mmCIF file of C-alpha atoms and ligand atoms in Angstrom:
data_model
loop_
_atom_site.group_PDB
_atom_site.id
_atom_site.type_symbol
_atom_site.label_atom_id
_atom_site.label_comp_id
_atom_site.label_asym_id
_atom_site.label_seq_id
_atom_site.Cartn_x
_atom_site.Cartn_y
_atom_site.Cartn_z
ATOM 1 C CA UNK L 17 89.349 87.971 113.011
ATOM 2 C CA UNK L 18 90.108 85.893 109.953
ATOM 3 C CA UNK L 19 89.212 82.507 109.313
ATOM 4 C CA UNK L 20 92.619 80.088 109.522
ATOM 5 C CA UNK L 21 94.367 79.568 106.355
ATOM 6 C CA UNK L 22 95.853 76.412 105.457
ATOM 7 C CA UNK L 23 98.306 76.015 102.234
ATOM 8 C CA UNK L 24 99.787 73.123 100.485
ATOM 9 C CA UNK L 25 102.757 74.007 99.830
ATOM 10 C CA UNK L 26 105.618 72.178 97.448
ATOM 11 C CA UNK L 27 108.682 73.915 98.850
ATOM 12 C CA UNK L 28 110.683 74.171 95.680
ATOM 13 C CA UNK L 29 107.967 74.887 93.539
ATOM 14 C CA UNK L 30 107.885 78.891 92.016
ATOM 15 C CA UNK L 31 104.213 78.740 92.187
ATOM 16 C CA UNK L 32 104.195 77.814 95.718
ATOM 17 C CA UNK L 33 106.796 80.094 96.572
ATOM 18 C CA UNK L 34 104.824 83.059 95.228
ATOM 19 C CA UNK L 35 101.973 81.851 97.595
ATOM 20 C CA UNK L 36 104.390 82.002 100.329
ATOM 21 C CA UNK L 37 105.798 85.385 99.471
ATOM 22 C CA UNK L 38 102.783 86.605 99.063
ATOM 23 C CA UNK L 39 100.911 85.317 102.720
ATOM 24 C CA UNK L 40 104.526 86.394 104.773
ATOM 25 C CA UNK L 41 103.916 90.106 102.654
ATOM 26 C CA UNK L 42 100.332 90.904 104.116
ATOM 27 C CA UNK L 43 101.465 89.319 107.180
ATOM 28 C CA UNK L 44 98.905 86.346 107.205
ATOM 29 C CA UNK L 45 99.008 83.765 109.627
ATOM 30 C CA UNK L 46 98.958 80.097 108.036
ATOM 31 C CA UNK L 47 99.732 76.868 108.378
ATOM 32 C CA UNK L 48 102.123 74.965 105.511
ATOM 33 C CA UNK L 49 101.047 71.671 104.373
ATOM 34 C CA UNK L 50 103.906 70.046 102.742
ATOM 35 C CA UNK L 51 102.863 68.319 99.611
ATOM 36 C CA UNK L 52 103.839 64.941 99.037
ATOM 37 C CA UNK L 53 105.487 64.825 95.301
ATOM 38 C CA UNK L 54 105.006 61.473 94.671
ATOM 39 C CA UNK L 55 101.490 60.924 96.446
ATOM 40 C CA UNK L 56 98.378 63.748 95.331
ATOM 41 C CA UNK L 57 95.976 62.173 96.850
ATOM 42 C CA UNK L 58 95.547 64.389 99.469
ATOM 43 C CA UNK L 59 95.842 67.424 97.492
ATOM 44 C CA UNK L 60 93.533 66.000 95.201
ATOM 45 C CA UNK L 61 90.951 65.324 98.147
ATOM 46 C CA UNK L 62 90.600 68.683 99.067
ATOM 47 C CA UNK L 63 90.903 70.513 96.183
ATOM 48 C CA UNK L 64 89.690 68.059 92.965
ATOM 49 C CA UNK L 65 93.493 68.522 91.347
ATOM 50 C CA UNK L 66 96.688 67.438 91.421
ATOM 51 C CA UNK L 67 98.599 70.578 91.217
ATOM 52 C CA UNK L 68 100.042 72.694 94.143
ATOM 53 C CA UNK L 69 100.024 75.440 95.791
ATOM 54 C CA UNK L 70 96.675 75.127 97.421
ATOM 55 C CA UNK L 71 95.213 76.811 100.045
ATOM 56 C CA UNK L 72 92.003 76.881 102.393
ATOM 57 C CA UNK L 73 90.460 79.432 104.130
ATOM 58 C CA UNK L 74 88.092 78.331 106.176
ATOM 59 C CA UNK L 75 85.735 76.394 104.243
ATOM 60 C CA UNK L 76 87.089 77.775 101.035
ATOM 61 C CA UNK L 77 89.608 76.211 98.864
ATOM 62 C CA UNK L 78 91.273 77.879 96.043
ATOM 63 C CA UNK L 79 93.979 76.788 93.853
ATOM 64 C CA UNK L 80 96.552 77.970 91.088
ATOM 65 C CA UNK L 81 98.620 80.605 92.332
ATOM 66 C CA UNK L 82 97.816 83.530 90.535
ATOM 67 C CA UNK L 83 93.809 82.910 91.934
ATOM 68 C CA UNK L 84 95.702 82.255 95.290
ATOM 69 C CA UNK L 85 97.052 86.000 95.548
ATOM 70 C CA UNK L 86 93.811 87.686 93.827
ATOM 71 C CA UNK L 87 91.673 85.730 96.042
ATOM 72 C CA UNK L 88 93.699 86.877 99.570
ATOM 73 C CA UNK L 89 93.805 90.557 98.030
ATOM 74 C CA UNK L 90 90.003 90.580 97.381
ATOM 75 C CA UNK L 91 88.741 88.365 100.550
ATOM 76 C CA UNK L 92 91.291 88.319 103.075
ATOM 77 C CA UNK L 93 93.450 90.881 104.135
ATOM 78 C CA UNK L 94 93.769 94.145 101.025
ATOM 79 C CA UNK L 95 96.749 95.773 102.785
ATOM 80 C CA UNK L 96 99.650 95.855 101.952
ATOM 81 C CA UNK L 97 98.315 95.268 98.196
ATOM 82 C CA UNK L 98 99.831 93.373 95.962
ATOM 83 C CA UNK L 99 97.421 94.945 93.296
ATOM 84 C CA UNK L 100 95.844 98.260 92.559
ATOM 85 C CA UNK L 101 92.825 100.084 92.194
ATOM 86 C CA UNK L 102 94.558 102.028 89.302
ATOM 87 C CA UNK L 103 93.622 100.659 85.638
ATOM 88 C CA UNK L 104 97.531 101.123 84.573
ATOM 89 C CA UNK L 105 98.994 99.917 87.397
ATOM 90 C CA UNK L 106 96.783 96.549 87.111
ATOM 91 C CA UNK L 107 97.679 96.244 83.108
ATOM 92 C CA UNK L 108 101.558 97.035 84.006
ATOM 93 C CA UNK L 109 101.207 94.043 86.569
ATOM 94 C CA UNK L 110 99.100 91.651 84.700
ATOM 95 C CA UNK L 111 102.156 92.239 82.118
ATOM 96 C CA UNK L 112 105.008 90.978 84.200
ATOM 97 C CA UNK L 113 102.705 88.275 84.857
ATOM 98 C CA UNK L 114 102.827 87.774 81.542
ATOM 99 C CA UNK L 115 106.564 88.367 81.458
ATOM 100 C CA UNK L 116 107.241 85.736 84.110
ATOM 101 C CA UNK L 117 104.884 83.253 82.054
ATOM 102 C CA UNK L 118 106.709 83.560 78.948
ATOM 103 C CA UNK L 119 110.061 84.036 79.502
ATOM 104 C CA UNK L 120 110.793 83.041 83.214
ATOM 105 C CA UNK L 121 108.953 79.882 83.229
ATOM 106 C CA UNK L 122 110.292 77.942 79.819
ATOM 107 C CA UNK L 123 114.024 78.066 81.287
ATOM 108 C CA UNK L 124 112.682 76.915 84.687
ATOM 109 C CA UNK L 125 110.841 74.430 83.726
ATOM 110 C CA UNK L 126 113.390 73.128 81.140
ATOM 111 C CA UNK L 127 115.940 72.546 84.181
ATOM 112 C CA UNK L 128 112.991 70.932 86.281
ATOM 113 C CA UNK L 129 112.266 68.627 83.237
ATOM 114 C CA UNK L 130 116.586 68.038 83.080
ATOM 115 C CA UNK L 131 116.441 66.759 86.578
ATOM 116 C CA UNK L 132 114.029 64.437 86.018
ATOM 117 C CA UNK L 133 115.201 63.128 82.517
ATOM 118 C CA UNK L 134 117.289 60.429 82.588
ATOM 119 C CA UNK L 135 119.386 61.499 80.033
ATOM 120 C CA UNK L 136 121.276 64.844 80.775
ATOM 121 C CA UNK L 137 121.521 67.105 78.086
ATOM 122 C CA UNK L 138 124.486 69.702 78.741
ATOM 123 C CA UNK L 139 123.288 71.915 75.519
ATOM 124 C CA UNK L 140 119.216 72.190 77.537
ATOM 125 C CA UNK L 141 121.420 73.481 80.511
ATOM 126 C CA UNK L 142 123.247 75.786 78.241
ATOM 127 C CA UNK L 143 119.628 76.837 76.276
ATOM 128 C CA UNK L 144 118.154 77.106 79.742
ATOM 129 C CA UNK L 145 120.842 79.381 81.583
ATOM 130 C CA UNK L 146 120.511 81.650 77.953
ATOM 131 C CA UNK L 147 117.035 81.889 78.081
ATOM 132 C CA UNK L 148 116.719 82.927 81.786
ATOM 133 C CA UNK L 149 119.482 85.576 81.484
ATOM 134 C CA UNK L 150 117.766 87.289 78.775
ATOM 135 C CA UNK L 151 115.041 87.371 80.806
ATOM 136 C CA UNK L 152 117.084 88.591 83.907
ATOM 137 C CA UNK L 153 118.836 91.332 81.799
ATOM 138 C CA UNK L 154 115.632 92.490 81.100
ATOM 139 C CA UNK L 155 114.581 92.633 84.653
ATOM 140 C CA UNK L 156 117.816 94.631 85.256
ATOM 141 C CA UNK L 157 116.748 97.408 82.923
ATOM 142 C CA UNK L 158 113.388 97.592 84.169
ATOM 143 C CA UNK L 159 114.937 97.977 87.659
ATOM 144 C CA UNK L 160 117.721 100.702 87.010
ATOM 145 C CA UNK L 161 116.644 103.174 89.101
ATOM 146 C CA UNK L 162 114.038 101.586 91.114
ATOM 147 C CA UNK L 163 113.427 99.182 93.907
ATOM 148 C CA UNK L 164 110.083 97.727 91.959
ATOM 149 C CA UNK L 165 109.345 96.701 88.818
ATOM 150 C CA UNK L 166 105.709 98.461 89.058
ATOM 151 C CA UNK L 167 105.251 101.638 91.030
ATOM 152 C CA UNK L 168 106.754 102.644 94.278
ATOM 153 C CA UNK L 169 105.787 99.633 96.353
ATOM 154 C CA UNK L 170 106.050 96.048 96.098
ATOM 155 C CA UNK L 171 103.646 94.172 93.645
ATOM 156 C CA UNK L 172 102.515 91.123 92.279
ATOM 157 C CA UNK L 173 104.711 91.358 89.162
ATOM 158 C CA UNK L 174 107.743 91.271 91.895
ATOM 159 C CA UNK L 175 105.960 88.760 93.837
ATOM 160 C CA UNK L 176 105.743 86.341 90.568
ATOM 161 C CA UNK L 177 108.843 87.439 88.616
ATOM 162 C CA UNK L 178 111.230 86.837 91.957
ATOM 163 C CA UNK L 179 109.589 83.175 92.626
ATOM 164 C CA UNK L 180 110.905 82.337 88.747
ATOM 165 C CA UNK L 181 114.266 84.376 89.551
ATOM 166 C CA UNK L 182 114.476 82.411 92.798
ATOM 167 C CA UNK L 183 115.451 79.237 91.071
ATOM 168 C CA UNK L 184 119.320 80.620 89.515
ATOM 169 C CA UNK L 185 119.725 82.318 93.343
ATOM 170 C CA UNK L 186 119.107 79.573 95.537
ATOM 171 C CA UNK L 187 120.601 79.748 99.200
ATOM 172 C CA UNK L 188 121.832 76.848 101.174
ATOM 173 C CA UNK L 189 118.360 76.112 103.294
ATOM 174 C CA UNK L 190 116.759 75.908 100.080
ATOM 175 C CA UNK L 191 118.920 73.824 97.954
ATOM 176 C CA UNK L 192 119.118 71.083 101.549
ATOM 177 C CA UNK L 193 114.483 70.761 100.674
ATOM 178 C CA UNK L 194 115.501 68.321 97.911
ATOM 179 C CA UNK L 195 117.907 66.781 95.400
ATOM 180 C CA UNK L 196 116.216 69.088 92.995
ATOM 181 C CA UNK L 197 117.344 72.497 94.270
ATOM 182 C CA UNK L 198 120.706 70.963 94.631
ATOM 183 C CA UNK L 199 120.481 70.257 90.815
ATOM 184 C CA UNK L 200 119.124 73.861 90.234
ATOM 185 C CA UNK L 201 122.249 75.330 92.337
ATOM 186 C CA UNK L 202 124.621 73.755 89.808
ATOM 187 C CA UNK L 203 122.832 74.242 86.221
ATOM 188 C CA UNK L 204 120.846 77.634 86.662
ATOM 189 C CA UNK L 205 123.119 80.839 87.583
ATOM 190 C CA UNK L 206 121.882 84.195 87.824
ATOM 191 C CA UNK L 207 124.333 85.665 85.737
ATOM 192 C CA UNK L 208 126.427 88.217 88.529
ATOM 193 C CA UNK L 209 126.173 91.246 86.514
ATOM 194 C CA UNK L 210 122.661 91.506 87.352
ATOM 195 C CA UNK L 211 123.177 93.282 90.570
ATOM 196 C CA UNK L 212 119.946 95.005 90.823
ATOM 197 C CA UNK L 213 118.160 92.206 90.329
ATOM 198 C CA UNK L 214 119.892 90.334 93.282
ATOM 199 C CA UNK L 215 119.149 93.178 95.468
ATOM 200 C CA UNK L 216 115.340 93.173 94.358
ATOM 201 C CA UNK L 217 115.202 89.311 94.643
ATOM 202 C CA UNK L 218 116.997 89.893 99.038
ATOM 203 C CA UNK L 219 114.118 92.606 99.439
ATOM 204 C CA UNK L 220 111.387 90.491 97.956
ATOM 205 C CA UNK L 221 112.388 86.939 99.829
ATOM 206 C CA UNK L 222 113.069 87.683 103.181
ATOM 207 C CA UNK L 223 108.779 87.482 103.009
ATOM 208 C CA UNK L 224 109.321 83.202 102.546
ATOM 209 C CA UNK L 225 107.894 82.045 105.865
ATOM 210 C CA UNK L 226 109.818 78.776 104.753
ATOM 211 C CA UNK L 227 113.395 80.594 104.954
ATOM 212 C CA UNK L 228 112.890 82.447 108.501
HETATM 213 N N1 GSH B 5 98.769 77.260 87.255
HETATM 214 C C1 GSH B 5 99.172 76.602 88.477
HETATM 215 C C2 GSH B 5 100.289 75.640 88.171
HETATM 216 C C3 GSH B 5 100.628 74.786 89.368
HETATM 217 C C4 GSH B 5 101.712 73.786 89.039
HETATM 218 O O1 GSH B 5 102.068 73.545 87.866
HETATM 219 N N2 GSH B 5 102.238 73.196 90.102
HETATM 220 C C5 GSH B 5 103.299 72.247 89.915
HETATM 221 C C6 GSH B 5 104.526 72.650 90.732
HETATM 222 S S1 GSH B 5 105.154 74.232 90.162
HETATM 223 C C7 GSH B 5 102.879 70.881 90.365
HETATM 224 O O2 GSH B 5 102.215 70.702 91.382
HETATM 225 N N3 GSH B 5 103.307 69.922 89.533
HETATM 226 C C8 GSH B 5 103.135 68.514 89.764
HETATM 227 C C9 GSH B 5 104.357 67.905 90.297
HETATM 228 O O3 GSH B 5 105.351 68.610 90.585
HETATM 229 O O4 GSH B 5 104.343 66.696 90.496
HETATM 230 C C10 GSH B 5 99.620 77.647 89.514
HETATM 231 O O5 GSH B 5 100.007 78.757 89.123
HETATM 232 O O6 GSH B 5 99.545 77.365 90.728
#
């Protein structure tokens, strides 16, 4: 029997969300703390930072996301795995972890940092929806003929890829959380061609505890 596992979550954050795709995968039992944007200090109480996802597990508190899904892999629960015991197979997804840093993230972030400018830039839209459709297109080609971008079975570099992807695919429960999702729902558009990455983002999400 585990210990209980307690996350602070920030519903319409990516890093969060890979948290939460990643406890409803192994099937873990939690309960969802929902982080206060505009007040860290309890965040910052239990942790000793501002930033969010947390989570604790038992008496042990981990943060940043990426920690968050080696740490349940390692300590919690190991199946199903998000990584491998295969040398590749870790390098291939420490890669799209790369990926999803580099080219997912910018875009994201750009329309996060659009919302809560106060002066609107329609050409940072434009950059933004450019930047994260190259990066989509090249999701597409990774996924022509697959269901996963690494091996047979779902992995990390899904897990973190789909919670950057999430943000041009919303669906109405998430863009109701806040007047930021609504914002994302009208600047950021997966562009439709990529078909196989829709289907890959359906398989991946239906793990959000917060969409069930
Ligand atoms: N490296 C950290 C980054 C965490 C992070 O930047 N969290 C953001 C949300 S995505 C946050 O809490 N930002 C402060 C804010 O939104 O006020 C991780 O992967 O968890």
């Amino acid at each position: 029997m585990t210990a209980s596992i307690q996350m602070w979550d920030l519903g319409p954050s990516p890093n969060s969300k890979k948290v939460r795709l990643a406890l409803g995968y192994k099937g873990l039992a939690h309960e969802r703390k929902a982080v206060n944007p505009t007040d860290r200090a309890e965040i910052i109480a239990v942790s000793g930072q501002p930033l969010a996802p947390v989570i604790k597990h038992g008496d042990t508190v981990i943060f940043d996301s990426g920690a968050i899904l080696r740490y349940l892999e390692a300590n919690v629960k190991r199946e199903p795995r998000l990584f491998s015991a295969d040398y590749d197979t870790m390098a291939a997804i420490e890669r799209w972890e790369q990926f999803a840093k580099v080219e997912l993230t910018p875009p994201v972030g750009a329309v996060f940092g659009q919302f809560f400018s106060d002066k609107k830039d329609p050409k940072a839209a434009e950059e933004a929806n450019r930047g994260y459709n190259a990066a989509a297109r090249k999701l597409e080609a990774a996924l022509a003929g697959r269901e996963w971008l690494v091996g047979s079975t779902m992995t990390a570099a899904d897990v973190v890829c789909a919670s950057w992807v999430a943000q041009g695919v919303l669906g109405p429960k998430e863009i109701a959380w806040h007047p930021v999702q609504a914002y994302f729902a009208s600047t950021l558009k997966l562009d439709p061609e990529c078909r196989s990455v829709r289907g890959w983002y359906d398989r991946i999400n239906r793990y959000d505890a917060a969409l069930a």
